[in-house]
Coordinates of N, CA and C in Angstrom, one line a residue:
M1 N 0.8 -0.9 -0.3 CA 0.2 -0.2 0.2 C 0.8 1.1 0.2
S2 N 0.5 2.4 -1.2 CA 1.8 3.6 -1.1 C 1.2 4.0 -0.2
K3 N 1.9 5.2 0.6 CA 1.8 6.5 1.3 C 1.2 7.7 0.8
K4 N 0.4 8.6 0.6 CA 0.1 9.2 0.1 C 0.6 10.5 -0.3
F5 N 0.9 11.6 0.3 CA 1.4 13.1 0.7 C 0.8 13.7 0.5
P6 N 0.7 15.1 1.6 CA -0.5 15.7 1.2 C 1.1 16.1 -0.3
N7 N -1.0 17.2 -0.9 CA -0.1 18.0 -2.1 C 1.2 19.2 -2.0
H8 N 1.4 20.3 -0.5 CA 2.1 20.8 -0.9 C 3.6 20.0 -0.3
Y9 N 3.0 19.1 0.2 CA 4.9 17.9 0.5 C 5.6 16.8 -1.5
K10 N 6.0 17.5 -2.1 CA 6.5 17.3 -3.4 C 8.8 16.5 -2.7
L11 N 8.0 14.8 -3.4 CA 9.0 14.0 -3.0 C 10.4 14.1 -3.5
M12 N 11.5 14.7 -2.5 CA 13.3 15.0 -4.1 C 13.7 13.9 -4.5
P13 N 13.4 14.1 -5.6 CA 14.1 12.9 -6.7 C 15.4 12.4 -5.4
I14 N 15.6 10.6 -5.4 CA 16.9 9.6 -5.0 C 17.4 10.5 -5.6
S15 N 18.4 10.8 -6.9 CA 19.4 11.5 -6.6 C 19.7 13.2 -7.5
Y16 N 19.3 13.5 -6.8 CA 19.4 15.5 -6.1 C 20.4 15.2 -5.3
P17 N 21.7 15.8 -5.0 CA 22.6 15.7 -4.3 C 22.5 16.5 -3.3
I18 N 21.6 16.7 -2.2 CA 21.6 17.5 -1.4 C 22.3 17.6 -0.1
L19 N 23.2 16.7 -0.3 CA 24.3 17.5 0.3 C 25.8 18.7 -0.2
D20 N 25.1 18.8 -1.8 CA 25.4 20.3 -2.5 C 24.9 21.4 -2.2
D21 N 23.9 21.4 -1.0 CA 23.0 22.7 -0.8 C 23.9 23.1 0.5
F22 N 24.3 21.9 1.3 CA 24.8 22.5 2.2 C 26.3 22.5 2.7
L23 N 27.2 21.7 1.5 CA 28.4 21.4 1.5 C 28.8 21.4 0.4
P24 N 29.2 22.4 -0.9 CA 29.4 22.6 -2.4 C 31.2 22.6 -2.7
D25 N 31.3 21.7 -3.5 CA 32.1 21.1 -3.8 C 33.3 22.3 -4.2
S26 N 33.4 23.5 -4.4 CA 34.1 24.6 -4.1 C 34.9 25.6 -2.7
K27 N 33.4 24.8 -2.0 CA 34.0 24.8 -1.3 C 35.1 23.3 -0.4
I28 N 35.1 22.5 -0.7 CA 35.3 21.8 -0.5 C 37.0 21.6 -0.5
K29 N 37.2 21.7 -2.3 CA 38.6 22.0 -2.8 C 39.3 23.6 -2.4
E30 N 38.3 24.8 -2.1 CA 39.1 25.4 -1.5 C 40.0 25.7 -0.5
D31 N 39.6 24.8 0.8 CA 39.9 24.0 2.4 C 41.2 23.2 1.7
L32 N 40.8 22.1 0.8 CA 41.9 21.4 1.0 C 42.9 22.0 0.4
L33 N 42.4 23.4 -0.7 CA 44.3 23.5 -1.5 C 45.0 24.3 0.5
T34 N 43.5 25.5 1.3 CA 44.8 26.0 2.0 C 45.4 25.3 2.8
I35 N 44.6 23.8 3.3 CA 45.3 23.2 4.0 C 46.8 22.6 4.0
L36 N 46.6 21.6 2.1 CA 47.8 21.2 2.2 C 49.2 21.7 1.3
W37 N 48.5 23.2 0.5 CA 49.6 23.2 0.0 C 49.1 24.8 0.0
E38 N 49.0 25.9 1.3 CA 48.8 27.3 2.3 C 49.9 28.1 0.5
N39 N 50.5 28.8 0.6 CA 50.7 29.9 0.1 C 51.6 28.8 -1.1
E40 N 52.0 27.5 -1.4 CA 53.0 26.9 -2.1 C 52.7 26.7 -3.2
L41 N 54.0 26.1 -4.0 CA 53.2 25.7 -5.6 C 53.2 23.6 -5.5
D42 N 54.1 23.4 -4.5 CA 54.1 21.8 -4.3 C 53.9 22.0 -2.6
C43 N 53.3 20.5 -3.2 CA 53.6 19.8 -1.5 C 54.1 18.8 -1.2
E44 N 53.9 18.3 0.1 CA 54.5 16.8 0.5 C 53.9 16.3 0.8
I45 N 53.2 14.9 0.6 CA 52.5 14.4 1.3 C 52.9 12.9 1.8
E46 N 52.7 12.9 2.2 CA 53.6 10.9 3.5 C 52.9 10.3 3.7
L47 N 52.8 9.1 3.1 CA 51.5 8.3 3.4 C 52.0 7.4 3.7
E48 N 51.9 5.9 4.0 CA 51.7 4.9 4.3 C 52.9 4.2 3.6
I49 N 52.8 4.2 1.6 CA 54.0 4.3 0.8 C 54.9 4.6 0.5
G50 N 54.9 6.8 1.9 CA 56.3 6.9 1.5 C 55.9 8.4 1.3
T51 N 56.4 9.4 0.7 CA 56.1 10.7 0.5 C 56.0 10.9 -0.9
I52 N 55.0 11.6 -0.9 CA 55.0 12.5 -2.7 C 55.0 13.3 -2.6
K53 N 55.0 14.4 -3.5 CA 54.7 15.8 -3.9 C 54.0 16.1 -5.7
V54 N 53.1 16.7 -4.9 CA 51.5 16.7 -5.6 C 51.5 18.6 -6.9
P55 N 51.8 19.3 -7.5 CA 52.1 20.3 -7.7 C 50.2 20.7 -6.9
R56 N 50.3 21.9 -7.1 CA 49.7 22.5 -6.7 C 48.1 22.7 -7.5
S57 N 49.4 22.9 -9.5 CA 47.3 23.3 -10.2 C 46.9 21.9 -10.0
T58 N 47.1 20.9 -9.5 CA 46.3 19.0 -10.0 C 45.2 19.2 -10.1
V59 N 44.4 17.8 -10.4 CA 42.9 17.9 -10.5 C 42.5 17.3 -8.9
L60 N 42.2 18.5 -8.3 CA 40.3 17.9 -7.2 C 40.0 17.1 -6.9
E61 N 38.9 16.3 -6.7 CA 37.7 15.6 -8.3 C 37.1 15.1 -6.7
V62 N 36.6 16.0 -5.6 CA 35.6 15.0 -4.8 C 34.2 14.8 -5.2
I63 N 34.7 12.9 -4.4 CA 33.9 12.4 -5.5 C 32.9 11.8 -3.7
S64 N 33.2 12.2 -3.1 CA 31.8 11.6 -1.9 C 31.4 12.6 -1.2
K65 N 30.4 13.0 -0.4 CA 29.8 13.0 0.8 C 29.8 12.8 1.6
S66 N 29.2 12.7 3.3 CA 27.9 11.9 3.5 C 28.3 12.9 4.7
C67 N 26.7 12.7 5.6 CA 26.6 13.2 6.7 C 26.2 11.9 7.7
R68 N 26.8 12.0 8.8 CA 27.3 11.6 10.6 C 26.0 12.4 11.5
Q69 N 26.0 11.0 11.9 CA 25.2 11.4 13.0 C 24.8 10.2 14.0
N70 N 25.4 10.9 15.3 CA 25.9 9.7 16.4 C 24.9 10.2 17.5
N71 N 24.6 8.6 17.3 CA 23.4 9.0 19.0 C 24.7 9.8 19.9
Y72 N 25.1 9.0 20.5 CA 25.9 8.9 21.3 C 27.4 10.2 21.2
P73 N 27.5 10.8 22.5 CA 28.6 11.7 21.9 C 29.5 11.1 22.4
I74 N 30.2 10.5 19.8 CA 31.8 10.1 19.7 C 31.8 10.9 19.0
G75 N 34.0 10.2 18.7 CA 33.9 10.5 18.3 C 34.4 12.4 17.6
F76 N 33.4 12.8 16.7 CA 34.1 14.4 16.6 C 32.0 14.4 16.5
G77 N 31.2 13.4 16.9 CA 30.0 13.6 16.8 C 29.2 13.9 15.6
N78 N 28.2 14.5 15.4 CA 27.6 14.7 13.9 C 29.1 15.4 12.7
Y79 N 28.8 15.1 12.3 CA 29.7 15.8 11.2 C 29.5 15.4 9.7
Y80 N 29.7 16.4 8.3 CA 29.9 16.1 7.9 C 31.5 15.8 7.2
A81 N 31.1 14.7 5.7 CA 32.9 14.4 5.1 C 32.7 14.3 4.3
A82 N 34.2 14.7 3.5 CA 34.2 14.0 1.5 C 35.5 13.8 1.6
Q83 N 35.6 13.5 0.6 CA 36.4 12.5 0.2 C 36.8 12.9 -1.7
V84 N 38.2 12.9 -1.5 CA 38.5 13.4 -2.4 C 39.6 13.2 -3.1
A85 N 39.8 13.0 -4.5 CA 40.5 12.2 -4.9 C 42.1 13.5 -6.3
I86 N 43.0 13.4 -5.3 CA 43.7 14.5 -5.1 C 44.0 14.0 -6.7
G87 N 45.1 15.1 -7.7 CA 45.0 14.1 -9.5 C 43.5 14.0 -9.9
G88 N 43.0 13.4 -9.5 CA 41.8 12.6 -10.1 C 41.9 11.8 -10.3
V89 N 40.9 11.2 -10.3 CA 40.7 9.6 -10.9 C 41.7 9.0 -12.2
K90 N 42.4 8.0 -11.6 CA 43.0 8.1 -12.0 C 42.7 6.1 -13.4
K91 N 41.8 5.8 -12.5 CA 41.2 3.8 -13.0 C 39.9 3.6 -12.0
L92 N 39.0 3.2 -12.6 CA 37.5 2.6 -11.9 C 38.3 0.7 -11.6
T93 N 38.3 0.0 -11.1 CA 37.9 -1.0 -11.7 C 37.6 -2.1 -10.0
C94 N 36.3 -2.6 -10.7 CA 35.1 -3.6 -9.5 C 34.6 -2.2 -8.7
G95 N 34.3 -1.5 -8.8 CA 33.9 -0.1 -8.0 C 35.0 1.1 -7.2
I96 N 36.0 0.2 -7.3 CA 36.8 0.9 -6.8 C 38.6 1.4 -7.2
L97 N 38.0 3.1 -6.9 CA 38.4 3.8 -7.4 C 40.4 4.1 -7.0
E98 N 41.0 4.2 -8.4 CA 42.5 5.1 -8.1 C 42.5 6.2 -8.2
P99 N 43.1 7.1 -7.2 CA 43.5 8.4 -7.6 C 44.7 8.3 -9.0
V100 N 45.0 9.5 -8.6 CA 46.6 9.8 -9.5 C 47.8 10.5 -8.5
Y101 N 47.2 10.3 -7.4 CA 48.0 10.4 -6.7 C 47.9 9.7 -4.7
C102 N 46.8 10.3 -4.4 CA 45.8 10.1 -2.7 C 44.6 10.6 -3.0
F103 N 44.2 10.3 -1.8 CA 43.2 10.7 -1.4 C 42.9 11.2 -0.1
A104 N 41.7 12.2 -0.2 CA 42.2 13.1 1.0 C 41.2 13.0 2.2
T105 N 40.2 13.3 2.8 CA 39.3 13.1 3.7 C 38.8 14.4 4.7
L106 N 38.4 14.6 4.3 CA 37.2 15.7 5.1 C 36.2 16.1 5.7
F107 N 36.8 16.1 7.4 CA 35.7 16.4 8.7 C 35.0 17.3 9.1
Y108 N 34.0 17.8 8.7 CA 33.9 18.7 8.6 C 32.4 19.2 9.9
N109 N 32.5 19.6 11.1 CA 31.6 20.0 12.2 C 29.9 20.8 11.3
W110 N 28.8 20.8 12.2 CA 26.9 21.0 11.6 C 27.6 22.8 11.0
E111 N 28.4 23.0 11.6 CA 28.4 25.0 11.3 C 29.3 24.5 10.0
L112 N 29.7 23.5 9.4 CA 30.7 23.6 8.3 C 32.3 23.7 8.3
N113 N 32.7 23.8 9.4 CA 34.6 24.4 10.0 C 34.9 22.8 10.4
L114 N 36.1 22.8 9.4 CA 36.8 21.9 9.6 C 37.7 21.0 10.8
I115 N 36.9 20.1 10.4 CA 38.1 19.6 12.0 C 39.4 19.0 11.1
T116 N 39.4 18.9 10.4 CA 40.3 18.0 10.0 C 40.5 17.4 9.0
T117 N 41.5 16.4 8.2 CA 41.1 16.1 7.7 C 43.2 15.5 6.8
D118 N 42.2 13.6 6.3 CA 42.9 13.0 6.8 C 43.4 12.4 5.1
V119 N 45.3 11.8 5.0 CA 44.9 12.0 3.4 C 45.3 10.5 3.6
H120 N 45.4 9.5 2.9 CA 46.3 8.1 2.6 C 45.4 8.3 0.6
S121 N 46.2 6.5 0.9 CA 46.2 6.0 0.1 C 45.3 5.2 -1.1
D122 N 44.3 4.9 0.0 CA 43.3 4.0 -0.7 C 42.4 4.8 -0.4
M123 N 40.9 3.7 -0.9 CA 39.2 4.7 -0.9 C 38.3 4.2 0.1
R124 N 38.3 4.8 1.1 CA 38.4 4.7 2.2 C 36.4 5.1 2.7

């Protein structure tokens, strides 16, 4: 049995990227540039596989965003997260993305202040 909604209530299509309204890609990219490159032309990123050097002009591709609600006061509490492929996506195999350089995950509080940034070689 389907549920009827009042006429004033419009269902949002599932494909609508609602997180873009709260956390636009432009903010994520700007924050990542500020954190990793500051005012430099290159940055060095230390990964578990070693240190890599990445030019400031590289592509920053936002690949996912999420919103996390915790019902207990744990970790960052309630937060937004965004994952970025630094250098863009090089390859997609069986649903796993491979970046040109590495990934960065940025964590934001409810007010969209950056909490921390993690860099890693594998998709998370």
